[in-house]
mmCIF file of C-alpha atoms in Angstrom:
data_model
loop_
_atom_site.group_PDB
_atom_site.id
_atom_site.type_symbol
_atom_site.label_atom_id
_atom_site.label_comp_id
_atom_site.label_asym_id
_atom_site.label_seq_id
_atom_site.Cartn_x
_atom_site.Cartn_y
_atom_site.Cartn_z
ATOM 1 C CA UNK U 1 -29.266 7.295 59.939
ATOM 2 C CA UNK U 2 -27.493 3.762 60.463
ATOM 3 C CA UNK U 3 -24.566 3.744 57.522
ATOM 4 C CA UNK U 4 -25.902 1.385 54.992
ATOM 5 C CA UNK U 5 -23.596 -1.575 54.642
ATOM 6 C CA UNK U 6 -22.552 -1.289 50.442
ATOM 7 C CA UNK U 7 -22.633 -4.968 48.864
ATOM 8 C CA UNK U 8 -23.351 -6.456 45.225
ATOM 9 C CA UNK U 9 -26.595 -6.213 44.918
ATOM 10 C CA UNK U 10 -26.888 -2.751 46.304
ATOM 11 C CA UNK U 11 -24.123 -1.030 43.677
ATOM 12 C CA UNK U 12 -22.957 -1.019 40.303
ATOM 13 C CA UNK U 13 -19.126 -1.199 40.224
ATOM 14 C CA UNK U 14 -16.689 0.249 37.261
ATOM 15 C CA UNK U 15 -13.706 -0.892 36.762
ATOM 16 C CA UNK U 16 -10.877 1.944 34.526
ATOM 17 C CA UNK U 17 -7.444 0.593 34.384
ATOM 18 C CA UNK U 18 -5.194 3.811 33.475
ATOM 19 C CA UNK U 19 -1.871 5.055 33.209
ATOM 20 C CA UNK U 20 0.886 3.752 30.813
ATOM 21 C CA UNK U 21 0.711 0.738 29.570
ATOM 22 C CA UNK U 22 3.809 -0.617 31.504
ATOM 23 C CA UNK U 23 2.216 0.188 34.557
ATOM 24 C CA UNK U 24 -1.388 0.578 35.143
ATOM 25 C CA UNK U 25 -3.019 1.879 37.756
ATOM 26 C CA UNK U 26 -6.868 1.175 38.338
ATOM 27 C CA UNK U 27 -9.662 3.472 39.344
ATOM 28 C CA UNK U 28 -13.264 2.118 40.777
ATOM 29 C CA UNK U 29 -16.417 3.793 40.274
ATOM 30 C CA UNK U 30 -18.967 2.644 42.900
ATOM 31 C CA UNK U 31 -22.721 3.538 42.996
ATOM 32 C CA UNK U 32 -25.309 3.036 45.296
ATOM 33 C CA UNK U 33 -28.864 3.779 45.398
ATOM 34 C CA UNK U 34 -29.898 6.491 47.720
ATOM 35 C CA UNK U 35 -33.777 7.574 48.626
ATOM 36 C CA UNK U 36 -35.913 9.813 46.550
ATOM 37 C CA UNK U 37 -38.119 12.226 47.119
ATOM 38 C CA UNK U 38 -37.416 15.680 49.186
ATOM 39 C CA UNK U 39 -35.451 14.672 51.471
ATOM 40 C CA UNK U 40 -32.203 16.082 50.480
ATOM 41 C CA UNK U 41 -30.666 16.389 53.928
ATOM 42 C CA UNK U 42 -31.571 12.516 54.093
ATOM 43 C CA UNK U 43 -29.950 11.584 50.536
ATOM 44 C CA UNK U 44 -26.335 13.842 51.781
ATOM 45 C CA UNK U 45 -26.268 11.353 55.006
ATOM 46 C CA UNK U 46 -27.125 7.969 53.046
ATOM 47 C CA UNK U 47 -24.099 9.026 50.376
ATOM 48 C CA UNK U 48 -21.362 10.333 53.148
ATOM 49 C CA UNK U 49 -22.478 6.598 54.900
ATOM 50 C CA UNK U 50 -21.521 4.754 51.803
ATOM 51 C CA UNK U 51 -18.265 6.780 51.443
ATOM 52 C CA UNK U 52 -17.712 6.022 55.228
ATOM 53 C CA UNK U 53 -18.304 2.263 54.616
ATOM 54 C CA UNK U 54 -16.110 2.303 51.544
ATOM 55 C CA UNK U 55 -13.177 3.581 53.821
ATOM 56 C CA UNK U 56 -12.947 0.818 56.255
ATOM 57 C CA UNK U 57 -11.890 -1.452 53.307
ATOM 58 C CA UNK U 58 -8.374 -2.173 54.273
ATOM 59 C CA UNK U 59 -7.224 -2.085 50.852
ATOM 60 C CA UNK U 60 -8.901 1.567 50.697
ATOM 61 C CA UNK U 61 -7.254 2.852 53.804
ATOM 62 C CA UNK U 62 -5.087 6.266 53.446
ATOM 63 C CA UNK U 63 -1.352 5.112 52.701
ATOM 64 C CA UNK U 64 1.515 7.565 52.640
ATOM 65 C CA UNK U 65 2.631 7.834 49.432
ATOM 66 C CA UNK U 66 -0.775 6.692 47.514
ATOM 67 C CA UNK U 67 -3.234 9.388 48.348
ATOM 68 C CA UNK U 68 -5.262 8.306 45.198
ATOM 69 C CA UNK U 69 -6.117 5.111 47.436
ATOM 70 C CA UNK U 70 -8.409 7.068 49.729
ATOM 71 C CA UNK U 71 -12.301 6.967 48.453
ATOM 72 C CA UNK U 72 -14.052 10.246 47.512
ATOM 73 C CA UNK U 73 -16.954 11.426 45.623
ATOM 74 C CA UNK U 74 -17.227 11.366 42.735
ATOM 75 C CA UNK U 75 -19.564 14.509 40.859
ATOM 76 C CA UNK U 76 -22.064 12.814 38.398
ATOM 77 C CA UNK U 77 -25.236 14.950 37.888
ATOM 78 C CA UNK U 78 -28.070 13.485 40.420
ATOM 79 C CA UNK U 79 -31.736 14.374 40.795
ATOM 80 C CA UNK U 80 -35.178 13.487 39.261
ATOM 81 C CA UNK U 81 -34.293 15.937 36.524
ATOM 82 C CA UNK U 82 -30.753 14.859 35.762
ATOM 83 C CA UNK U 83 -29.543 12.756 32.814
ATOM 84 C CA UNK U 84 -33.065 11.356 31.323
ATOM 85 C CA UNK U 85 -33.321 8.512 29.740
ATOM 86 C CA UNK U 86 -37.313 8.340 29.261
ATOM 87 C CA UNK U 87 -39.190 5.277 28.946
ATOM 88 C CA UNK U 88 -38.032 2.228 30.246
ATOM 89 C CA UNK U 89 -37.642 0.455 26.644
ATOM 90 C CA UNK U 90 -35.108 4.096 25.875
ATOM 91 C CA UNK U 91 -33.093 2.480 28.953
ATOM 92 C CA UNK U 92 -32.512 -0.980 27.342
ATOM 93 C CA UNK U 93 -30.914 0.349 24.415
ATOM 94 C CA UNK U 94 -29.073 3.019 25.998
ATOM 95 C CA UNK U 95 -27.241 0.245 27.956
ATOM 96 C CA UNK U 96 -26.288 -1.502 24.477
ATOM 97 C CA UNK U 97 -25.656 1.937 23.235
ATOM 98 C CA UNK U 98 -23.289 2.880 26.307
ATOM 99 C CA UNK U 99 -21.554 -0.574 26.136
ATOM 100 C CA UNK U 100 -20.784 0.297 22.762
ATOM 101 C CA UNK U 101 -19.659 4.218 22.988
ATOM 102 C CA UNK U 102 -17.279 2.699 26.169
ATOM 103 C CA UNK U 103 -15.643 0.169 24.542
ATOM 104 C CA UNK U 104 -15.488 2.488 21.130
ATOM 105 C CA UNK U 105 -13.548 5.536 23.505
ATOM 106 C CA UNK U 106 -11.841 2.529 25.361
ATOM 107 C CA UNK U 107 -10.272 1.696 22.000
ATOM 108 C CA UNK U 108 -9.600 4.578 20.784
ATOM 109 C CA UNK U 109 -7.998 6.302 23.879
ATOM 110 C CA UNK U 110 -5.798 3.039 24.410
ATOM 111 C CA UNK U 111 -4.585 2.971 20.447
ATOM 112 C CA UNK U 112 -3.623 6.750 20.557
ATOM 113 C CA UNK U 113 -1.592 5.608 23.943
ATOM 114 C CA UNK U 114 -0.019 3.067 22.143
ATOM 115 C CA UNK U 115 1.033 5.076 19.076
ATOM 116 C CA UNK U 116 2.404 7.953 22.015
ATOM 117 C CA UNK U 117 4.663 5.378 23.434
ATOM 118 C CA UNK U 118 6.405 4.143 20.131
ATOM 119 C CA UNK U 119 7.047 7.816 19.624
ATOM 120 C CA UNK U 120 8.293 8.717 23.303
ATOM 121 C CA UNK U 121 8.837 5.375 25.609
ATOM 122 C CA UNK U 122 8.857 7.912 28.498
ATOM 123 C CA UNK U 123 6.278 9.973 27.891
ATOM 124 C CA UNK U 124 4.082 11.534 30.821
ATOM 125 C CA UNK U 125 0.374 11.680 29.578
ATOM 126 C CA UNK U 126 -1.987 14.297 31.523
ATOM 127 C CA UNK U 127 -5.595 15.295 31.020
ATOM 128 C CA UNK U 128 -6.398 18.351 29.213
ATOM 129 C CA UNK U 129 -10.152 19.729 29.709
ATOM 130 C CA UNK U 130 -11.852 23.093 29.734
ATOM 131 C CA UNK U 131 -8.325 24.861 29.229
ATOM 132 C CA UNK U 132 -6.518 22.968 31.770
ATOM 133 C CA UNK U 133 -3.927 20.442 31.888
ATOM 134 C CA UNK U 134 -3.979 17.787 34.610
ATOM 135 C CA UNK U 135 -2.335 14.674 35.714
ATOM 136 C CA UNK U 136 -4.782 11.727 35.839
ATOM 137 C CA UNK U 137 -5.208 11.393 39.562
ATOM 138 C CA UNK U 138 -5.930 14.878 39.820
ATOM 139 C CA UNK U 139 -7.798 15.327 36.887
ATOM 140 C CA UNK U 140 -10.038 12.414 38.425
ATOM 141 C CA UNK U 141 -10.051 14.273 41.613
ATOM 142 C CA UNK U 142 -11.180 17.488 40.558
ATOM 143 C CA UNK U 143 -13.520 16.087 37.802
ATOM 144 C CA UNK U 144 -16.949 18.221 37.514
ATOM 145 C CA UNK U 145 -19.692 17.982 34.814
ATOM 146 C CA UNK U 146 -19.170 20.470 31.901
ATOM 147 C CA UNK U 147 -22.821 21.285 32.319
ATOM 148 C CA UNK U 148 -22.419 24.146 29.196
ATOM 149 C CA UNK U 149 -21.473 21.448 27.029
ATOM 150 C CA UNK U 150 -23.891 18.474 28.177
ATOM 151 C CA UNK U 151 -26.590 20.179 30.469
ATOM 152 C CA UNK U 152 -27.701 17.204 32.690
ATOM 153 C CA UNK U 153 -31.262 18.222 31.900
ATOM 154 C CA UNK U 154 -30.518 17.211 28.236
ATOM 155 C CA UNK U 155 -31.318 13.644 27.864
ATOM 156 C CA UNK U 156 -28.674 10.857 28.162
ATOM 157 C CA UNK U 157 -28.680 9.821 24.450
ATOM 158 C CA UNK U 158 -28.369 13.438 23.370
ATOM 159 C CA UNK U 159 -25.456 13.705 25.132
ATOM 160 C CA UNK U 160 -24.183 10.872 24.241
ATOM 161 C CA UNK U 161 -24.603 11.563 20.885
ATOM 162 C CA UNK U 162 -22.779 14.651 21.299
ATOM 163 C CA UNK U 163 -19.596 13.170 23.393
ATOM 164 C CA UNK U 164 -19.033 10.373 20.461
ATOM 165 C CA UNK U 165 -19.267 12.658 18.092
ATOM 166 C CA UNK U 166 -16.562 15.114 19.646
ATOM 167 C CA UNK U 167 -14.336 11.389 20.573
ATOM 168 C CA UNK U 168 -14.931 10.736 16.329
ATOM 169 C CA UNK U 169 -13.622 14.066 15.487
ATOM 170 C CA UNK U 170 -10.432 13.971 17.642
ATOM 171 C CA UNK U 171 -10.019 10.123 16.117
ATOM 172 C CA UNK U 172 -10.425 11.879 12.656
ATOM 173 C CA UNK U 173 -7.499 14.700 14.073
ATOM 174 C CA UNK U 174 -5.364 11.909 15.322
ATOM 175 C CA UNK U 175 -5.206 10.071 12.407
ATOM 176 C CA UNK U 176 -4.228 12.708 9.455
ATOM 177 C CA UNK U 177 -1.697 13.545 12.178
ATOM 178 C CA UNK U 178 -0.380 9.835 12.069
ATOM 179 C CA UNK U 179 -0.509 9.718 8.593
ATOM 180 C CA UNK U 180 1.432 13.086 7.997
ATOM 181 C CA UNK U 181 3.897 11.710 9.964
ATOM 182 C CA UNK U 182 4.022 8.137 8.532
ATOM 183 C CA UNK U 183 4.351 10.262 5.136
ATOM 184 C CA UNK U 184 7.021 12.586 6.715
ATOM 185 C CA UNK U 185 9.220 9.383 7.784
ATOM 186 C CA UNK U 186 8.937 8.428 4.151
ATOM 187 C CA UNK U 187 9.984 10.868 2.776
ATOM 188 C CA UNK U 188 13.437 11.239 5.282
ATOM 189 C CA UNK U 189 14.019 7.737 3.913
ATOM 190 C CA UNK U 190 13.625 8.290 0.492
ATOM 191 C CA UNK U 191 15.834 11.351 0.621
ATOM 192 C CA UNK U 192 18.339 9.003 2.443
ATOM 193 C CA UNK U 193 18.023 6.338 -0.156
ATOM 194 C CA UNK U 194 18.161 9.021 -2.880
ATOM 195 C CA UNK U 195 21.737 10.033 -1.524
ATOM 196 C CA UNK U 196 23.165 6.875 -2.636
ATOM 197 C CA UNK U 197 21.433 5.962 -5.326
ATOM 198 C CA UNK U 198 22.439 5.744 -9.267
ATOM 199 C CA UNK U 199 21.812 8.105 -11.897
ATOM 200 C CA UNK U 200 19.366 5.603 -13.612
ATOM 201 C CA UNK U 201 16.649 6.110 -10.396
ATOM 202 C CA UNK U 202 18.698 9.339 -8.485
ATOM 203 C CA UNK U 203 15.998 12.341 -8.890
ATOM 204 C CA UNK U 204 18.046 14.447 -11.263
ATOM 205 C CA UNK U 205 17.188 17.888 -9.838
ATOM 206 C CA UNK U 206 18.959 16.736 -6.755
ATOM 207 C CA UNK U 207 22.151 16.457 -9.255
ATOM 208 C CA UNK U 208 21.101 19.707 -11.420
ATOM 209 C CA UNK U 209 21.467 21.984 -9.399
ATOM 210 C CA UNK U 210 21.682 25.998 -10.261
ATOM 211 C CA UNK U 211 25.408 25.878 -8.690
ATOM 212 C CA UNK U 212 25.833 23.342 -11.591
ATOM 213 C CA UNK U 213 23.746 24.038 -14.559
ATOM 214 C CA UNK U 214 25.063 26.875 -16.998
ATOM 215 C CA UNK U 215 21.765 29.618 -17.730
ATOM 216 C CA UNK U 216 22.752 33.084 -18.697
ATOM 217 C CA UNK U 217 19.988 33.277 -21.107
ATOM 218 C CA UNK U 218 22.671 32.772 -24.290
ATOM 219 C CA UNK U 219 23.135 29.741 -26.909
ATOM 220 C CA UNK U 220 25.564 27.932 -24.596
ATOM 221 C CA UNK U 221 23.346 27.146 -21.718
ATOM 222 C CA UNK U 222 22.884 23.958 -20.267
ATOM 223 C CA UNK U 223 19.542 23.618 -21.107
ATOM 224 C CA UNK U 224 17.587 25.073 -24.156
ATOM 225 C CA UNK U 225 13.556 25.108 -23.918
ATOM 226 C CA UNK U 226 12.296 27.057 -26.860
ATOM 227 C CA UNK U 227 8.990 26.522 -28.905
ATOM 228 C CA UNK U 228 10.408 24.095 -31.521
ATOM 229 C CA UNK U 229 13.838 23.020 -29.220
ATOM 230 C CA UNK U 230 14.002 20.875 -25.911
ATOM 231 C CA UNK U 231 16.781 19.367 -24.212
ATOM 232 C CA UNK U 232 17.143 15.747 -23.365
ATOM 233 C CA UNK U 233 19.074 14.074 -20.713
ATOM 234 C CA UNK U 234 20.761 11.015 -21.042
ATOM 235 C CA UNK U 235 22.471 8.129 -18.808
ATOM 236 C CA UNK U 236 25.315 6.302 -20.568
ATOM 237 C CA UNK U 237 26.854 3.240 -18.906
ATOM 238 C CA UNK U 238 30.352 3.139 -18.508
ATOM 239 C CA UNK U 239 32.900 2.933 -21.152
ATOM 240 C CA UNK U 240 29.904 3.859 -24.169
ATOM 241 C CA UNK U 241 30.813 7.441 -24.114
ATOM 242 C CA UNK U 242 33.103 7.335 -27.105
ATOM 243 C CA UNK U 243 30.512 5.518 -29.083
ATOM 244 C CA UNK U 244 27.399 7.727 -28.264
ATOM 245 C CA UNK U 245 29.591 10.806 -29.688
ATOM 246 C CA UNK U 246 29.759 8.965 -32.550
ATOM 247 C CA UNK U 247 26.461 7.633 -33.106
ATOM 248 C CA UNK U 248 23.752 10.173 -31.600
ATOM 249 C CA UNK U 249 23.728 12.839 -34.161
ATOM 250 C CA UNK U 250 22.523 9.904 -36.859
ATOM 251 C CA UNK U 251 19.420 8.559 -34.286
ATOM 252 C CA UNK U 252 17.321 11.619 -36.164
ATOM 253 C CA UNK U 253 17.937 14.332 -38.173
ATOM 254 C CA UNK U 254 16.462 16.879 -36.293
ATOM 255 C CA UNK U 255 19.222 16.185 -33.426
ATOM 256 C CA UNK U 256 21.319 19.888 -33.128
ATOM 257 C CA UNK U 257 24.857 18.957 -34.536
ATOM 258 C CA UNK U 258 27.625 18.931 -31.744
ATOM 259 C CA UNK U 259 25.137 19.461 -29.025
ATOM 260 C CA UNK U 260 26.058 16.862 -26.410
ATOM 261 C CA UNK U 261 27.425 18.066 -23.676
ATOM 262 C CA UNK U 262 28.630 16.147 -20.612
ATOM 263 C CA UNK U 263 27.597 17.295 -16.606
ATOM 264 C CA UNK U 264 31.247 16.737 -15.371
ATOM 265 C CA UNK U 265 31.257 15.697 -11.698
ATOM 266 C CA UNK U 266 28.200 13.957 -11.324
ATOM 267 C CA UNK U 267 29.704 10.113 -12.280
ATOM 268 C CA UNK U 268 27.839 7.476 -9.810
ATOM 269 C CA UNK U 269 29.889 4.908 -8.326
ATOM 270 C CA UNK U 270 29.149 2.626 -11.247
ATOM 271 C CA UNK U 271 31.057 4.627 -13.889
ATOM 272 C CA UNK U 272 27.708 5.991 -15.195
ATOM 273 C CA UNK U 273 27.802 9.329 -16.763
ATOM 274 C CA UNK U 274 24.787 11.977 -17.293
ATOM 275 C CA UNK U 275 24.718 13.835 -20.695
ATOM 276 C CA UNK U 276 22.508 16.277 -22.144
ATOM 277 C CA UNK U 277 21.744 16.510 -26.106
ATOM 278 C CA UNK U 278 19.664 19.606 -27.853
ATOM 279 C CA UNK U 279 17.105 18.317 -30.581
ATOM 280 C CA UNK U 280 13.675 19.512 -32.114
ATOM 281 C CA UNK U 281 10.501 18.370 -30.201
ATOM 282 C CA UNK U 282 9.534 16.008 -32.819
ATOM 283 C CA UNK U 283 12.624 13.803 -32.200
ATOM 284 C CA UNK U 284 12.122 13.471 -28.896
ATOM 285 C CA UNK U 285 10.278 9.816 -29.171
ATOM 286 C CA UNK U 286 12.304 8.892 -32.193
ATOM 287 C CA UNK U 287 15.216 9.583 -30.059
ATOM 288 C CA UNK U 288 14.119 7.772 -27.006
ATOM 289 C CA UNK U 289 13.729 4.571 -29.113
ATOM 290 C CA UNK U 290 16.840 4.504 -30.517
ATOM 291 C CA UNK U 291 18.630 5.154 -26.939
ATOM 292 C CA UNK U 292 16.685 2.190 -25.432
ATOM 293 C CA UNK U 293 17.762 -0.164 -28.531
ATOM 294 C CA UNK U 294 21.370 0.783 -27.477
ATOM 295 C CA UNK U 295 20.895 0.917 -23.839
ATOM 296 C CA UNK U 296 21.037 4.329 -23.228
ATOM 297 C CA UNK U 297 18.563 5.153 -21.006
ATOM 298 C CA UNK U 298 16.694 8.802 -21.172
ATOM 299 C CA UNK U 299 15.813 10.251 -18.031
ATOM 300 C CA UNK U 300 12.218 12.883 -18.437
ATOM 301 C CA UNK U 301 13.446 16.472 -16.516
ATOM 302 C CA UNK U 302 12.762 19.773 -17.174
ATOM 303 C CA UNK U 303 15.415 22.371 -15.753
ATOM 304 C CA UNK U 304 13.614 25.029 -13.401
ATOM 305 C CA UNK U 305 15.321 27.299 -10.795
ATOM 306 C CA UNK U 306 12.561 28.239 -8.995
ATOM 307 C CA UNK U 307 11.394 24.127 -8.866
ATOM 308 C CA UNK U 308 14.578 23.795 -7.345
ATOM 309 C CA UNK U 309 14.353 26.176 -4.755
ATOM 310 C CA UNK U 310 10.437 25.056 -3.841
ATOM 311 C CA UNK U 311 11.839 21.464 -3.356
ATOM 312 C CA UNK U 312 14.649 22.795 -1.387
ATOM 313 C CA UNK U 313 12.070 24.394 0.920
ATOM 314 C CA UNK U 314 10.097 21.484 1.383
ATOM 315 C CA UNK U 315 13.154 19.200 2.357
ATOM 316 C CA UNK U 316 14.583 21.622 4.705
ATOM 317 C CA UNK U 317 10.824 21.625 6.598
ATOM 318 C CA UNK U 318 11.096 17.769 6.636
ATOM 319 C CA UNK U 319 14.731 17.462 7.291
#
C-alpha cells in the first residue's frame, strides 16, 4: 500500500495550546480517513502511512531536546461499533453540542490555570487521571480511553453527557474552594485591621479576655448575668470619665449604685476608655438612650469563656 499523501481535505486538524500561560506549548490532533470494512491488516498500513507522511514534515522531525515534536498515535476508540452517534441529523447537533462542551472545558480549565498562577507564579501543573499523576507531554503520550467510565460502545452524546457533567462538578469543587479562600483572606485582614482599631469598632472579646476579666463566681466579678441583672459596657471619650461617675447612676433608677468599674489597660490610642456598669434588664434601653444623648457610646457583648476559647480556635486555624 502506497502511503497516502495527508492534505486538507483528507483530515480534520485540532489545534490545543497548553502549558502555562507564559509559555505555551501547542499540541495537533490530526485525523484521516482510513477504509472500512474487514480489512484490518489494510486499515493498520493506511494509519502507520499517515504517521509516516506526518514525519517528513520538517517542523515534525525528532529534535534533541523536544521529543514531544515527534508524531505518534494517538488512542481514540475506532471501529463500526465505536463512539455512535446514530442518525445523521444526531451528528449535526452533536457538532454544535461538542463546539459547545470544548469551549465550556476550554474555559474552565484555562480560568482554574489562571487562578493557580496568582496563587503560585511558579507553579508546575501535571495531569492527574485514573490514580496517576503525569506531566502533560507524558500524560498526552500515554493517553488511553477509560473505557469503564465511557465504554466506546455507549453513544457519543451519552458520554458526553457524562464527561460535562463530571467537568461541572469539579467547577462546582473549584469554586467553594476559591471562595473559602477569598473568605479566609478576609478574615486575616480583618483580624489585622482589628489589631489597630478603636474601642468604638475593636471586637471587644479580643480586649476581654479571661486573663483580664475578674469571674470567681462572687459579687465582685467583672461581669454579672443573672435573671433580673446584666452588665453593660461602655466607651467614654477622653477626658468624660470624671463626669460619667457623676452622672450615670441618675440615667435610671434601676442602675446598681457604685457599680462602674473601669477595664484598666485597655485605653486606645485616642484616650478612649472601656467601662462596665451593673443595672436591671429593664434599664438597659433607657440607659442606652441616655449614653447616646451624651455621647457615650454602648458597645452589645456578652462575657463567655468558652466563646472565647471557640474564637481562639478558629483564628489560630486561619492564622
Amino acid at each position: 500500500v502506497s502511503p497516502p499523501r495527508v492534505s486538507a481535505s483528507q483530515q480534520w486538524q485540532r489545534r490545543a495550546c497548553v502549558g502555562s500561560m507564559s509559555a505555551p506549548r501547542e499540541f495537533w490532533i490530526v485525523a484521516g480517513g482510513c477504509s472500512k470494512g474487514q480489512q484490518g491488516d489494510l486499515s493498520s498500513q493506511e494509519k502507520e502511512a499517515y504517521r509516516t507522511e506526518l514525519r517528513k514534515a520538517p517542523a515534525l522531525a525528532h529534535k534533541s531536546g523536544h521529543a514531544d515534536a515527534s508524531p505518534w498515535k494517538f488512542n481514540v476508540p475506532d471501529g463500526e461499533r465505536s463512539l455512535l452517534f446514530g442518525s445523521f441529523d444526531n451528528l449535526i447537533r452533536l457538532t454544535d453540542e461538542l463546539q459547545k462542551a470544548d469551549n465550556s472545558v476550554d474555559s474552565v480549565v484555562h480560568r482554574l490555570e489562571r487562578q493557580c498562577l496568582e496563587l503560585e507564579p511558579n507553579a508546575q501543573f501535571k495531569v492527574k487521571s485514573q490514580r496517576q499523576e503525569k506531566k502533560l507531554a507524558d500524560y498526552f503520550r500515554t493517553w488511553q480511553w477509560d473505557e469503564a467510565k465511557y465504554p466506546k460502545t455507549r453513544s457519543i452524546s451519552d458520554n458526553l453527557g457524562l464527561l460535562m457533567s463530571v467537568v461541572n462538578k469539579l467547577d462546582e469543587e473549584a469554586r467553594n474552594k476559591t471562595a473559602s479562600y477569598t473568605e479566609y483572606k478576609s478574615q486575616r485582614a480583618n483580624i489585622s485591621k482589628k489589631d489597630g482599631a478603636s474601642l468604638t469598632n475593636r471586637e471587644l472579646v479580643d480586649l476581654l479576655t479571661p486573663d483580664v476579666v475578674k469571674m470567681k463566681g462572687g459579687p465582685d466579678d467583672d461581669f454579672i448575668s443573672t435573671e433580673f441583672l446584666t452588665t453593660v459596657c461602655i466607651v467614654l471619650p477622653r477626658g468624660t470619665d470624671k463626669e460619667f461617675l457623676e452622672v450615670y447612676e441618675k440615667m435610671h433608677q434601676c442602675i446598681v449604685p457604685m457599680s462602674a468599674k473601669k477595664f484598666e489597660g485597655l485605653d486606645d490610642k485616642d484616650g478612649n476608655s472601656l467601662w462596665r456598669v451593673v443595672m436591671f434588664k429593664t434599664a438597659v434601653e433607657d440607659f442606652k438612650k441616655k449614653c447616646r444623648e451624651k455621647r457615650y457610646i454602648v458597645r452589645d457583648f456578652e462575657y463567655s469563656e468558652d466563646g472565647y476559647k471557640r474564637l481562639k480556635s478558629q483564628r489560630e486555624q486561619i492564622e
